[in-house]
Short mmCIF file of N, CA and C in Angstrom, two decimals:
data_model
loop_
_atom_site.label_atom_id
_atom_site.label_comp_id
_atom_site.label_asym_id
_atom_site.label_seq_id
_atom_site.Cartn_x
_atom_site.Cartn_y
_atom_site.Cartn_z
N MET Q 1 0.68 -0.99 0.13
CA MET Q 1 -0.13 0.01 -0.21
C MET Q 1 0.89 1.22 0.02
N ALA Q 2 0.56 2.05 -0.57
CA ALA Q 2 1.15 3.24 -0.55
C ALA Q 2 1.26 4.21 0.97
N THR Q 3 2.02 4.83 0.75
CA THR Q 3 1.91 5.73 1.93
C THR Q 3 1.61 6.93 1.86
N GLY Q 4 1.61 7.43 0.54
CA GLY Q 4 1.20 8.96 0.32
C GLY Q 4 -0.08 9.21 0.51
N TRP Q 5 -0.86 8.58 0.61
CA TRP Q 5 -2.30 8.93 0.96
C TRP Q 5 -2.42 8.31 2.69
N TYR Q 6 -1.51 7.76 3.19
CA TYR Q 6 -1.89 7.69 4.59
C TYR Q 6 -1.91 8.84 5.57
N GLY Q 7 -1.66 9.91 4.88
CA GLY Q 7 -1.37 10.82 6.00
C GLY Q 7 -3.12 11.83 6.15
N ALA Q 8 -3.49 11.14 5.13
CA ALA Q 8 -4.91 11.40 5.05
C ALA Q 8 -6.24 10.72 6.08
N MET Q 9 -5.26 9.73 6.15
CA MET Q 9 -6.08 8.72 7.20
C MET Q 9 -5.65 8.97 8.92
N LYS Q 10 -5.01 9.90 9.04
CA LYS Q 10 -5.05 9.99 10.30
C LYS Q 10 -5.61 10.46 11.79
N ILE Q 11 -5.81 9.85 11.94
CA ILE Q 11 -6.78 10.43 13.11
C ILE Q 11 -6.52 11.01 14.45
N GLY Q 12 -5.11 11.80 14.67
CA GLY Q 12 -4.77 12.65 15.35
C GLY Q 12 -4.96 12.18 16.83
N ILE Q 13 -4.86 10.74 17.09
CA ILE Q 13 -4.05 10.50 18.21
C ILE Q 13 -2.91 9.40 17.72
N ASP Q 14 -1.68 10.02 18.68
CA ASP Q 14 -0.48 9.42 17.78
C ASP Q 14 -0.12 7.85 18.00
N ILE Q 15 -0.98 7.14 19.26
CA ILE Q 15 -0.84 5.63 19.38
C ILE Q 15 -1.31 5.25 18.57
N VAL Q 16 -2.50 5.58 18.24
CA VAL Q 16 -3.51 4.91 16.88
C VAL Q 16 -2.88 5.21 15.59
N ASP Q 17 -2.13 6.23 15.49
CA ASP Q 17 -1.66 6.50 14.03
C ASP Q 17 -0.52 5.67 14.14
N ASP Q 18 0.40 5.62 15.33
CA ASP Q 18 1.74 4.73 15.17
C ASP Q 18 1.03 3.32 14.84
N ASP Q 19 -0.19 3.11 15.26
CA ASP Q 19 -0.12 1.41 14.89
C ASP Q 19 -0.55 1.05 13.92
N HIS Q 20 -1.86 2.07 13.21
CA HIS Q 20 -2.01 2.22 11.88
C HIS Q 20 -0.79 1.99 10.91
N LYS Q 21 0.06 2.89 11.06
CA LYS Q 21 1.23 3.20 10.12
C LYS Q 21 1.52 1.68 10.09
N GLN Q 22 1.91 0.75 11.32
CA GLN Q 22 2.88 -0.52 12.08
C GLN Q 22 2.14 -1.67 11.10
N LEU Q 23 0.43 -1.36 11.28
CA LEU Q 23 -0.67 -2.42 10.62
C LEU Q 23 -0.15 -1.78 8.71
N PHE Q 24 -0.21 -1.13 8.12
CA PHE Q 24 -0.21 -0.60 6.65
C PHE Q 24 1.53 -1.31 6.26
N ALA Q 25 2.15 -1.25 7.25
CA ALA Q 25 3.53 -1.83 6.75
C ALA Q 25 3.57 -3.11 6.59
N LEU Q 26 3.25 -3.92 7.83
CA LEU Q 26 2.80 -5.07 7.21
C LEU Q 26 2.31 -5.55 6.24
N VAL Q 27 1.32 -4.96 5.56
CA VAL Q 27 0.46 -5.47 4.80
C VAL Q 27 1.39 -5.00 3.50
N GLY Q 28 1.82 -3.87 3.31
CA GLY Q 28 3.06 -3.69 2.58
C GLY Q 28 4.03 -4.81 2.14
N GLU Q 29 4.42 -5.02 3.41
CA GLU Q 29 5.24 -6.35 3.43
C GLU Q 29 4.79 -7.81 2.65
N PHE Q 30 3.92 -8.23 2.74
CA PHE Q 30 2.70 -8.82 2.25
C PHE Q 30 3.00 -8.76 1.01
N ASN Q 31 2.31 -7.60 0.50
CA ASN Q 31 2.15 -7.16 -0.91
C ASN Q 31 3.36 -7.29 -1.53
N ALA Q 32 4.68 -6.81 -0.49
CA ALA Q 32 5.95 -6.94 -1.53
C ALA Q 32 6.62 -7.99 -1.80
N ALA Q 33 5.76 -9.41 -0.92
CA ALA Q 33 6.24 -10.76 -1.08
C ALA Q 33 5.32 -11.08 -2.24
N ALA Q 34 4.15 -10.83 -2.46
CA ALA Q 34 3.67 -11.15 -3.72
C ALA Q 34 4.04 -10.92 -4.80
N ASP Q 35 4.24 -9.93 -4.75
CA ASP Q 35 5.03 -8.80 -6.32
C ASP Q 35 6.13 -9.55 -6.64
N ALA Q 36 7.05 -9.64 -5.50
CA ALA Q 36 8.47 -10.44 -5.85
C ALA Q 36 8.44 -12.14 -6.55
N GLN Q 37 7.55 -12.36 -6.17
CA GLN Q 37 6.90 -14.03 -6.07
C GLN Q 37 5.94 -14.15 -7.02
N GLY Q 38 5.81 -13.06 -8.02
CA GLY Q 38 4.83 -13.38 -9.00
C GLY Q 38 3.16 -13.55 -8.73
N GLY Q 39 3.25 -12.84 -7.89
CA GLY Q 39 1.59 -12.94 -7.42
C GLY Q 39 1.52 -14.37 -6.26
N ALA Q 40 2.46 -15.07 -5.44
CA ALA Q 40 1.68 -16.12 -5.00
C ALA Q 40 2.86 -16.52 -3.89
N VAL Q 41 2.35 -15.81 -2.79
CA VAL Q 41 3.62 -15.62 -1.32
C VAL Q 41 3.08 -17.26 -1.23
N SER Q 42 4.61 -17.64 -0.75
CA SER Q 42 4.75 -19.39 -0.08
C SER Q 42 3.89 -19.37 1.01
N SER Q 43 3.38 -20.57 0.95
CA SER Q 43 2.67 -20.67 2.06
C SER Q 43 3.31 -20.83 3.72
N ALA Q 44 4.57 -21.12 4.09
CA ALA Q 44 5.11 -20.64 4.71
C ALA Q 44 5.49 -19.10 5.10
N GLN Q 45 5.51 -18.43 3.87
CA GLN Q 45 6.52 -16.87 4.40
C GLN Q 45 4.61 -16.45 4.70
N MET Q 46 3.57 -16.80 3.99
CA MET Q 46 2.14 -16.41 4.11
C MET Q 46 1.87 -16.53 5.90
N ALA Q 47 1.99 -17.95 6.23
CA ALA Q 47 1.87 -17.88 7.55
C ALA Q 47 2.78 -17.33 8.55
N ASP Q 48 3.91 -16.46 8.14
CA ASP Q 48 5.05 -16.39 9.22
C ASP Q 48 4.24 -14.59 8.71
N ILE Q 49 4.09 -13.78 7.81
CA ILE Q 49 3.36 -12.73 7.92
C ILE Q 49 2.29 -12.76 8.56
N LEU Q 50 1.21 -13.30 8.04
CA LEU Q 50 -0.28 -13.04 8.48
C LEU Q 50 -0.15 -13.54 10.23
N THR Q 51 0.38 -14.19 10.27
CA THR Q 51 0.56 -14.28 12.30
C THR Q 51 1.01 -13.23 13.20
N ARG Q 52 2.16 -12.63 12.55
CA ARG Q 52 2.49 -11.45 13.07
C ARG Q 52 1.34 -10.32 13.04
N LEU Q 53 0.76 -10.24 11.62
CA LEU Q 53 -0.14 -9.10 11.98
C LEU Q 53 -1.51 -9.66 12.63
N GLN Q 54 -1.68 -11.16 12.57
CA GLN Q 54 -2.34 -11.04 13.50
C GLN Q 54 -2.14 -10.90 15.23
N ASN Q 55 -1.01 -11.10 15.68
CA ASN Q 55 -0.54 -10.87 16.93
C ASN Q 55 -0.61 -9.36 17.41
N TYR Q 56 0.02 -8.56 16.08
CA TYR Q 56 0.01 -6.90 15.94
C TYR Q 56 -1.24 -6.39 16.04
N VAL Q 57 -2.22 -6.67 15.46
CA VAL Q 57 -3.78 -6.45 15.57
C VAL Q 57 -4.37 -6.86 16.70
N GLY Q 58 -4.34 -7.59 17.49
CA GLY Q 58 -4.68 -7.64 18.61
C GLY Q 58 -4.00 -6.96 19.67
N ASP Q 59 -2.71 -6.74 19.47
CA ASP Q 59 -2.04 -5.61 20.42
C ASP Q 59 -3.34 -4.29 20.17
N HIS Q 60 -2.77 -3.97 19.06
CA HIS Q 60 -3.53 -2.74 18.99
C HIS Q 60 -5.25 -2.24 18.85
N PHE Q 61 -5.76 -3.63 18.52
CA PHE Q 61 -7.16 -3.52 19.14
C PHE Q 61 -7.47 -3.36 20.95
N GLN Q 62 -6.55 -3.90 21.72
CA GLN Q 62 -6.43 -3.72 22.30
C GLN Q 62 -6.61 -2.26 22.83
N ARG Q 63 -5.32 -1.64 22.57
CA ARG Q 63 -5.02 -0.07 23.05
C ARG Q 63 -5.85 0.62 22.36
N GLU Q 64 -6.52 0.28 21.24
CA GLU Q 64 -7.93 1.37 21.00
C GLU Q 64 -8.79 0.88 21.70
N GLU Q 65 -9.30 0.37 22.22
CA GLU Q 65 -10.59 -0.08 22.48
C GLU Q 65 -10.46 0.75 23.96
N GLN Q 66 -9.35 0.43 24.27
CA GLN Q 66 -9.30 1.29 25.65
C GLN Q 66 -9.12 2.34 25.75
N LEU Q 67 -8.59 2.77 25.19
CA LEU Q 67 -8.69 4.65 24.93
C LEU Q 67 -10.62 4.70 24.60
N GLN Q 68 -10.98 4.32 23.54
CA GLN Q 68 -12.78 4.54 23.71
C GLN Q 68 -13.37 4.53 24.97
N LEU Q 69 -12.98 3.47 25.74
CA LEU Q 69 -14.00 3.15 26.46
C LEU Q 69 -13.49 4.46 27.79
N GLU Q 70 -12.21 4.49 27.81
CA GLU Q 70 -11.87 5.77 28.89
C GLU Q 70 -12.71 6.95 28.18
N ALA Q 71 -12.80 7.01 26.94
CA ALA Q 71 -13.56 8.74 26.65
C ALA Q 71 -14.87 8.58 26.44
N LYS Q 72 -15.64 7.18 26.81
CA LYS Q 72 -16.89 7.04 26.82
C LYS Q 72 -17.15 7.21 25.21
N TYR Q 73 -16.60 6.67 24.16
CA TYR Q 73 -16.42 7.19 23.04
C TYR Q 73 -17.88 6.16 22.57
N ASP Q 74 -19.13 6.75 21.74
CA ASP Q 74 -20.06 5.98 21.77
C ASP Q 74 -20.04 5.32 20.54
N GLY Q 75 -18.91 5.15 19.55
CA GLY Q 75 -18.71 4.50 18.54
C GLY Q 75 -18.31 3.12 19.01
N TYR Q 76 -17.95 3.16 20.26
CA TYR Q 76 -16.99 1.65 21.12
C TYR Q 76 -17.44 0.38 20.25
N GLU Q 77 -18.73 -0.24 20.29
CA GLU Q 77 -19.29 -1.22 20.35
C GLU Q 77 -19.27 -0.96 18.31
N GLU Q 78 -19.77 -0.37 17.78
CA GLU Q 78 -19.23 -0.83 15.99
C GLU Q 78 -17.72 -1.37 15.88
N ASN Q 79 -17.03 -0.18 16.29
CA ASN Q 79 -15.30 -0.73 16.10
C ASN Q 79 -15.21 -1.92 16.69
N LYS Q 80 -15.54 -2.53 18.05
CA LYS Q 80 -15.24 -3.58 18.55
C LYS Q 80 -15.85 -4.62 17.98
N ARG Q 81 -16.96 -4.65 17.15
CA ARG Q 81 -17.74 -5.83 16.68
C ARG Q 81 -16.65 -5.84 14.82
N GLN Q 82 -16.66 -5.08 14.22
CA GLN Q 82 -15.37 -4.37 13.46
C GLN Q 82 -13.84 -5.08 13.52
N HIS Q 83 -13.47 -5.27 15.04
CA HIS Q 83 -11.96 -5.75 15.48
C HIS Q 83 -12.58 -7.18 15.32
N ASP Q 84 -13.56 -7.29 15.73
CA ASP Q 84 -13.52 -9.09 16.00
C ASP Q 84 -13.84 -9.99 14.70
N GLU Q 85 -14.69 -9.00 14.21
CA GLU Q 85 -14.60 -9.69 13.05
C GLU Q 85 -13.22 -9.98 12.00
N LEU Q 86 -12.38 -8.70 12.23
CA LEU Q 86 -11.29 -9.31 11.27
C LEU Q 86 -10.51 -10.09 12.40
N THR Q 87 -10.56 -10.27 13.46
CA THR Q 87 -9.95 -11.05 13.84
C THR Q 87 -10.03 -12.15 13.74
N ARG Q 88 -11.39 -12.86 14.00
CA ARG Q 88 -11.97 -14.31 13.32
C ARG Q 88 -11.76 -14.16 12.04
N THR Q 89 -11.62 -13.47 10.70
CA THR Q 89 -11.26 -13.45 9.46
C THR Q 89 -9.76 -13.86 9.51
N LEU Q 90 -8.63 -13.63 9.42
CA LEU Q 90 -7.46 -13.74 10.23
C LEU Q 90 -7.25 -15.15 10.88
N SER Q 91 -7.58 -15.31 11.51
CA SER Q 91 -7.78 -16.46 12.40
C SER Q 91 -8.04 -17.95 11.05
N ALA Q 92 -9.16 -17.78 10.56
CA ALA Q 92 -9.42 -18.68 9.40
C ALA Q 92 -8.95 -19.04 8.35
N PHE Q 93 -8.56 -17.51 7.78
CA PHE Q 93 -7.81 -17.40 6.59
C PHE Q 93 -6.56 -18.31 7.51
N ILE Q 94 -5.54 -17.76 8.55
CA ILE Q 94 -4.46 -18.67 8.61
C ILE Q 94 -4.53 -19.92 8.71
N ALA Q 95 -5.91 -20.57 9.40
CA ALA Q 95 -5.76 -22.03 9.57
C ALA Q 95 -6.10 -22.90 8.12
N LYS Q 96 -6.85 -22.24 7.66
CA LYS Q 96 -7.23 -22.93 6.27
C LYS Q 96 -6.19 -22.83 5.69
N HIS Q 97 -5.23 -22.04 5.18
CA HIS Q 97 -3.85 -22.39 4.32
C HIS Q 97 -2.76 -23.43 4.89
N LYS Q 98 -3.09 -22.87 6.45
CA LYS Q 98 -1.77 -24.11 7.65
C LYS Q 98 -2.47 -25.56 6.94
N ASN Q 99 -3.83 -25.43 6.51
CA ASN Q 99 -4.40 -27.02 6.50
C ASN Q 99 -4.96 -27.86 5.16
N ASP Q 100 -4.79 -26.51 4.35
CA ASP Q 100 -5.36 -26.79 3.01
C ASP Q 100 -4.08 -26.64 1.81
N SER Q 101 -3.75 -27.57 1.97
CA SER Q 101 -2.34 -27.32 0.78
C SER Q 101 -2.72 -27.54 -0.96
N ALA Q 102 -3.91 -27.60 -0.78
CA ALA Q 102 -4.60 -27.58 -2.24
C ALA Q 102 -5.13 -26.35 -2.61
N VAL Q 103 -5.30 -25.44 -1.50
CA VAL Q 103 -5.53 -23.98 -2.05
C VAL Q 103 -4.68 -23.28 -3.17
N GLU Q 104 -4.65 -23.25 -4.29
CA GLU Q 104 -3.65 -22.78 -5.05
C GLU Q 104 -2.98 -21.21 -4.60
N ALA Q 105 -1.32 -21.04 -4.57
CA ALA Q 105 -0.65 -19.76 -3.41
C ALA Q 105 -1.18 -18.72 -4.28
N LYS Q 106 -1.23 -18.79 -5.53
CA LYS Q 106 -1.97 -17.36 -6.33
C LYS Q 106 -3.29 -16.88 -5.89
N THR Q 107 -4.25 -17.67 -5.56
CA THR Q 107 -5.45 -18.19 -5.26
C THR Q 107 -5.75 -17.32 -3.63
N ALA Q 108 -4.70 -18.08 -2.77
CA ALA Q 108 -5.09 -17.30 -1.59
C ALA Q 108 -3.86 -15.98 -1.49
N THR Q 109 -3.30 -15.65 -2.15
CA THR Q 109 -2.26 -14.62 -2.16
C THR Q 109 -3.74 -13.38 -2.45
N ARG Q 110 -3.89 -13.60 -3.76
CA ARG Q 110 -5.12 -12.92 -4.20
C ARG Q 110 -6.13 -12.49 -3.29
N GLU Q 111 -6.71 -13.42 -2.89
CA GLU Q 111 -7.89 -13.15 -1.78
C GLU Q 111 -7.42 -12.00 -0.71
N MET Q 112 -6.00 -12.66 -0.23
CA MET Q 112 -5.28 -12.18 1.36
C MET Q 112 -5.39 -10.67 1.19
N ARG Q 113 -4.86 -10.05 -0.11
CA ARG Q 113 -4.33 -9.00 -0.99
C ARG Q 113 -5.75 -8.36 -1.00
N ASP Q 114 -6.39 -8.78 -1.20
CA ASP Q 114 -7.65 -8.19 -1.68
C ASP Q 114 -8.33 -7.76 -0.29
N PHE Q 115 -8.37 -8.62 1.02
CA PHE Q 115 -9.09 -8.49 1.98
C PHE Q 115 -8.33 -7.45 3.00
N LEU Q 116 -7.20 -7.75 3.43
CA LEU Q 116 -6.52 -6.87 3.86
C LEU Q 116 -6.67 -5.50 3.58
N SER Q 117 -6.29 -5.09 2.11
CA SER Q 117 -6.36 -3.74 1.36
C SER Q 117 -7.94 -3.27 1.56
N VAL Q 118 -8.84 -3.94 1.58
CA VAL Q 118 -10.31 -3.18 1.75
C VAL Q 118 -10.30 -3.02 3.10
N TRP Q 119 -10.47 -4.21 4.17
CA TRP Q 119 -10.75 -4.25 5.15
C TRP Q 119 -10.24 -2.84 6.02
N LEU Q 120 -8.41 -2.70 5.51
CA LEU Q 120 -7.64 -2.09 6.64
C LEU Q 120 -8.24 -0.49 6.30
N SER Q 121 -8.02 -0.30 4.72
CA SER Q 121 -8.06 0.91 4.30
C SER Q 121 -9.60 1.88 4.71
N GLN Q 122 -11.02 0.75 4.52
CA GLN Q 122 -12.36 0.95 4.87
C GLN Q 122 -12.39 1.22 6.75
N HIS Q 123 -11.90 0.17 7.38
CA HIS Q 123 -11.74 0.45 8.68
C HIS Q 123 -11.68 1.74 9.41
N ILE Q 124 -10.37 2.01 8.83
CA ILE Q 124 -9.72 3.23 8.91
C ILE Q 124 -10.33 4.80 8.10
N LEU Q 125 -10.83 4.41 7.08
CA LEU Q 125 -11.27 5.46 6.92
C LEU Q 125 -13.33 5.96 6.84
N LYS Q 126 -13.90 4.66 6.97
CA LYS Q 126 -15.16 4.63 7.91
C LYS Q 126 -15.35 4.61 9.25
N THR Q 127 -14.32 4.32 10.08
CA THR Q 127 -14.73 4.01 11.23
C THR Q 127 -14.06 4.33 12.50
N ASP Q 128 -12.51 4.45 12.02
CA ASP Q 128 -11.82 5.33 12.79
C ASP Q 128 -11.91 6.63 12.66
N LEU Q 129 -11.94 6.85 11.59
CA LEU Q 129 -12.14 8.67 11.32
C LEU Q 129 -12.97 9.18 12.33
N LYS Q 130 -14.04 8.43 12.39
CA LYS Q 130 -14.79 9.13 13.48
C LYS Q 130 -14.37 9.19 15.02
N MET Q 131 -13.47 9.00 14.76
CA MET Q 131 -12.91 8.98 16.61
C MET Q 131 -12.04 10.56 16.41
N ARG Q 132 -11.73 10.86 15.23
CA ARG Q 132 -10.78 12.46 15.01
C ARG Q 132 -11.58 12.91 15.90
N GLY Q 133 -11.19 13.99 16.60
CA GLY Q 133 -12.12 14.97 17.39
C GLY Q 133 -12.75 14.43 18.47
N ARG Q 134 -13.06 13.41 18.70
CA ARG Q 134 -13.99 13.12 19.93
C ARG Q 134 -13.00 12.37 20.88
N ILE Q 135 -11.99 11.74 20.82
CA ILE Q 135 -11.19 11.13 21.42
C ILE Q 135 -10.13 12.06 21.53
N LEU Q 136 -9.72 13.10 22.61
CA LEU Q 136 -8.56 14.05 22.86
C LEU Q 136 -6.74 13.01 22.01
N PRO Q 137 -6.68 13.94 21.25
CA PRO Q 137 -5.11 13.51 20.60
C PRO Q 137 -4.29 13.47 22.11
N TRP Q 138 -4.17 13.97 22.91
CA TRP Q 138 -3.49 13.38 24.21
C TRP Q 138 -3.66 12.37 24.83
N ALA Q 139 -4.53 11.74 24.74
CA ALA Q 139 -4.96 10.68 25.37
C ALA Q 139 -4.29 9.72 24.74
N GLY Q 140 -3.51 9.89 23.81
CA GLY Q 140 -2.85 8.85 23.11
C GLY Q 140 -1.44 9.07 22.98
#
């Protein structure tokens, strides 16, 4: 993912913005691996990157949700629902590709690239940006 448009996605809470930047870096690593390998990330490399992404989003979601709870943010429930959905989807995808060698690498890579690109950008644009100005920047 390009970093040039990232600035427009900042919500103004440093810890959340820093987390988002790291999330995009992990997605960028996945995309770079796919590009370098002709659109087919090996199952071992996919598992490694996606497991690191899964671990990081868990930490990020905890930090972001804690800030929302402390601020009594009224969008907390929707944000939490989306976080839980991503966590379940990543877990299912990782499990599927650890146990299903029949899935063609290019297909798995394309599906994951599409999902990550759409989900992360849409979640930040449609859900996290709503926090801008509603949770004090000094909170993070």
